[in-house]
């Protein structure tokens, strides 16, 4: 699932079911229901995309974390000058 979307795509009319009292209050407050729905959908799609990516990459993340636990990261060795080819300035 991709998170990015075409912000210039044409608007499409759709029907949604909303609590009538809540809708009345929103309109009385001057809330743009369509814009509010779009903002909520962006947040939900972003969260769902993140969760899907984490799930799909769970094995790779675990393997990387295991590698770091055993061997550290390159920058650790580069910082103390023990990395192959590391120079002292």
PDB file of C-alpha atoms in Angstrom:
ATOM      1  CA  UNK A   1       0.000   0.000   0.000  1.00  0.00           C
ATOM      2  CA  UNK A   2       1.355   3.390  -0.867  1.00  0.00           C
ATOM      3  CA  UNK A   3       0.940   6.365   1.418  1.00  0.00           C
ATOM      4  CA  UNK A   4       1.448   9.124  -1.133  1.00  0.00           C
ATOM      5  CA  UNK A   5      -1.499  10.125  -3.226  1.00  0.00           C
ATOM      6  CA  UNK A   6      -2.259  12.585  -5.999  1.00  0.00           C
ATOM      7  CA  UNK A   7      -3.373  15.716  -4.175  1.00  0.00           C
ATOM      8  CA  UNK A   8      -4.596  17.131  -7.486  1.00  0.00           C
ATOM      9  CA  UNK A   9      -6.835  14.166  -8.312  1.00  0.00           C
ATOM     10  CA  UNK A  10     -10.419  15.194  -8.980  1.00  0.00           C
ATOM     11  CA  UNK A  11     -12.874  15.085  -6.094  1.00  0.00           C
ATOM     12  CA  UNK A  12     -15.368  12.239  -6.174  1.00  0.00           C
ATOM     13  CA  UNK A  13     -18.784  12.541  -4.604  1.00  0.00           C
ATOM     14  CA  UNK A  14     -19.479   9.770  -2.128  1.00  0.00           C
ATOM     15  CA  UNK A  15     -22.049   8.906   0.481  1.00  0.00           C
ATOM     16  CA  UNK A  16     -21.055   8.420   4.101  1.00  0.00           C
ATOM     17  CA  UNK A  17     -23.122   7.701   7.160  1.00  0.00           C
ATOM     18  CA  UNK A  18     -22.550  10.104  10.043  1.00  0.00           C
ATOM     19  CA  UNK A  19     -24.275  10.615  13.373  1.00  0.00           C
ATOM     20  CA  UNK A  20     -26.914  13.239  12.560  1.00  0.00           C
ATOM     21  CA  UNK A  21     -26.415  15.209  15.783  1.00  0.00           C
ATOM     22  CA  UNK A  22     -22.656  15.292  15.276  1.00  0.00           C
ATOM     23  CA  UNK A  23     -23.111  16.464  11.679  1.00  0.00           C
ATOM     24  CA  UNK A  24     -25.491  19.217  12.815  1.00  0.00           C
ATOM     25  CA  UNK A  25     -22.966  20.391  15.436  1.00  0.00           C
ATOM     26  CA  UNK A  26     -20.110  20.297  12.931  1.00  0.00           C
ATOM     27  CA  UNK A  27     -22.058  22.414  10.457  1.00  0.00           C
ATOM     28  CA  UNK A  28     -23.043  24.854  13.217  1.00  0.00           C
ATOM     29  CA  UNK A  29     -19.344  25.209  14.071  1.00  0.00           C
ATOM     30  CA  UNK A  30     -18.491  25.896  10.438  1.00  0.00           C
ATOM     31  CA  UNK A  31     -16.470  22.700  10.094  1.00  0.00           C
ATOM     32  CA  UNK A  32     -15.812  21.621   6.518  1.00  0.00           C
ATOM     33  CA  UNK A  33     -16.841  17.975   6.752  1.00  0.00           C
ATOM     34  CA  UNK A  34     -15.229  16.973   3.453  1.00  0.00           C
ATOM     35  CA  UNK A  35     -11.871  18.531   4.358  1.00  0.00           C
ATOM     36  CA  UNK A  36     -12.024  16.999   7.830  1.00  0.00           C
ATOM     37  CA  UNK A  37     -12.738  13.568   6.357  1.00  0.00           C
ATOM     38  CA  UNK A  38      -9.837  13.914   3.915  1.00  0.00           C
ATOM     39  CA  UNK A  39      -7.462  14.860   6.731  1.00  0.00           C
ATOM     40  CA  UNK A  40      -8.621  11.894   8.798  1.00  0.00           C
ATOM     41  CA  UNK A  41      -8.228   9.561   5.817  1.00  0.00           C
ATOM     42  CA  UNK A  42      -4.677  10.810   5.201  1.00  0.00           C
ATOM     43  CA  UNK A  43      -3.784  10.046   8.818  1.00  0.00           C
ATOM     44  CA  UNK A  44      -5.417   6.612   8.709  1.00  0.00           C
ATOM     45  CA  UNK A  45      -3.809   5.660   5.381  1.00  0.00           C
ATOM     46  CA  UNK A  46      -0.412   6.810   6.669  1.00  0.00           C
ATOM     47  CA  UNK A  47      -0.780   4.726   9.843  1.00  0.00           C
ATOM     48  CA  UNK A  48      -1.993   1.663   7.926  1.00  0.00           C
ATOM     49  CA  UNK A  49       0.847   1.999   5.400  1.00  0.00           C
ATOM     50  CA  UNK A  50       3.392   2.229   8.221  1.00  0.00           C
ATOM     51  CA  UNK A  51       2.003  -0.866   9.930  1.00  0.00           C
ATOM     52  CA  UNK A  52       1.958  -2.801   6.664  1.00  0.00           C
ATOM     53  CA  UNK A  53       5.560  -1.792   5.895  1.00  0.00           C
ATOM     54  CA  UNK A  54       6.700  -2.841   9.385  1.00  0.00           C
ATOM     55  CA  UNK A  55       4.909  -6.173   9.004  1.00  0.00           C
ATOM     56  CA  UNK A  56       6.369  -6.807   5.538  1.00  0.00           C
ATOM     57  CA  UNK A  57       9.880  -5.910   6.693  1.00  0.00           C
ATOM     58  CA  UNK A  58       9.753  -7.540  10.130  1.00  0.00           C
ATOM     59  CA  UNK A  59      12.259 -10.294   9.228  1.00  0.00           C
ATOM     60  CA  UNK A  60      14.760  -7.852   7.724  1.00  0.00           C
ATOM     61  CA  UNK A  61      14.485  -5.517  10.723  1.00  0.00           C
ATOM     62  CA  UNK A  62      15.025  -8.434  13.128  1.00  0.00           C
ATOM     63  CA  UNK A  63      18.049  -9.633  11.116  1.00  0.00           C
ATOM     64  CA  UNK A  64      19.559  -6.140  11.099  1.00  0.00           C
ATOM     65  CA  UNK A  65      18.987  -5.722  14.838  1.00  0.00           C
ATOM     66  CA  UNK A  66      20.608  -9.110  15.485  1.00  0.00           C
ATOM     67  CA  UNK A  67      23.598  -8.120  13.338  1.00  0.00           C
ATOM     68  CA  UNK A  68      23.982  -4.845  15.244  1.00  0.00           C
ATOM     69  CA  UNK A  69      23.773  -6.689  18.569  1.00  0.00           C
ATOM     70  CA  UNK A  70      26.586  -9.039  17.523  1.00  0.00           C
ATOM     71  CA  UNK A  71      28.800  -6.682  15.540  1.00  0.00           C
ATOM     72  CA  UNK A  72      27.777  -3.126  16.358  1.00  0.00           C
ATOM     73  CA  UNK A  73      27.479  -0.557  13.604  1.00  0.00           C
ATOM     74  CA  UNK A  74      30.221   0.695  11.307  1.00  0.00           C
ATOM     75  CA  UNK A  75      30.157   4.162  12.814  1.00  0.00           C
ATOM     76  CA  UNK A  76      31.126   2.704  16.218  1.00  0.00           C
ATOM     77  CA  UNK A  77      34.362   1.354  14.754  1.00  0.00           C
ATOM     78  CA  UNK A  78      34.943   4.391  12.565  1.00  0.00           C
ATOM     79  CA  UNK A  79      34.630   6.661  15.594  1.00  0.00           C
ATOM     80  CA  UNK A  80      37.320   4.793  17.547  1.00  0.00           C
ATOM     81  CA  UNK A  81      39.582   4.295  14.504  1.00  0.00           C
ATOM     82  CA  UNK A  82      39.368   0.480  14.379  1.00  0.00           C
ATOM     83  CA  UNK A  83      37.442   0.258  11.126  1.00  0.00           C
ATOM     84  CA  UNK A  84      39.346  -1.062   8.119  1.00  0.00           C
ATOM     85  CA  UNK A  85      40.733   1.910   6.299  1.00  0.00           C
ATOM     86  CA  UNK A  86      39.880   4.319   9.094  1.00  0.00           C
ATOM     87  CA  UNK A  87      42.230   7.267   9.241  1.00  0.00           C
ATOM     88  CA  UNK A  88      43.329   9.337  12.117  1.00  0.00           C
ATOM     89  CA  UNK A  89      43.341  13.068  11.534  1.00  0.00           C
TER      90      UNK A  89
END
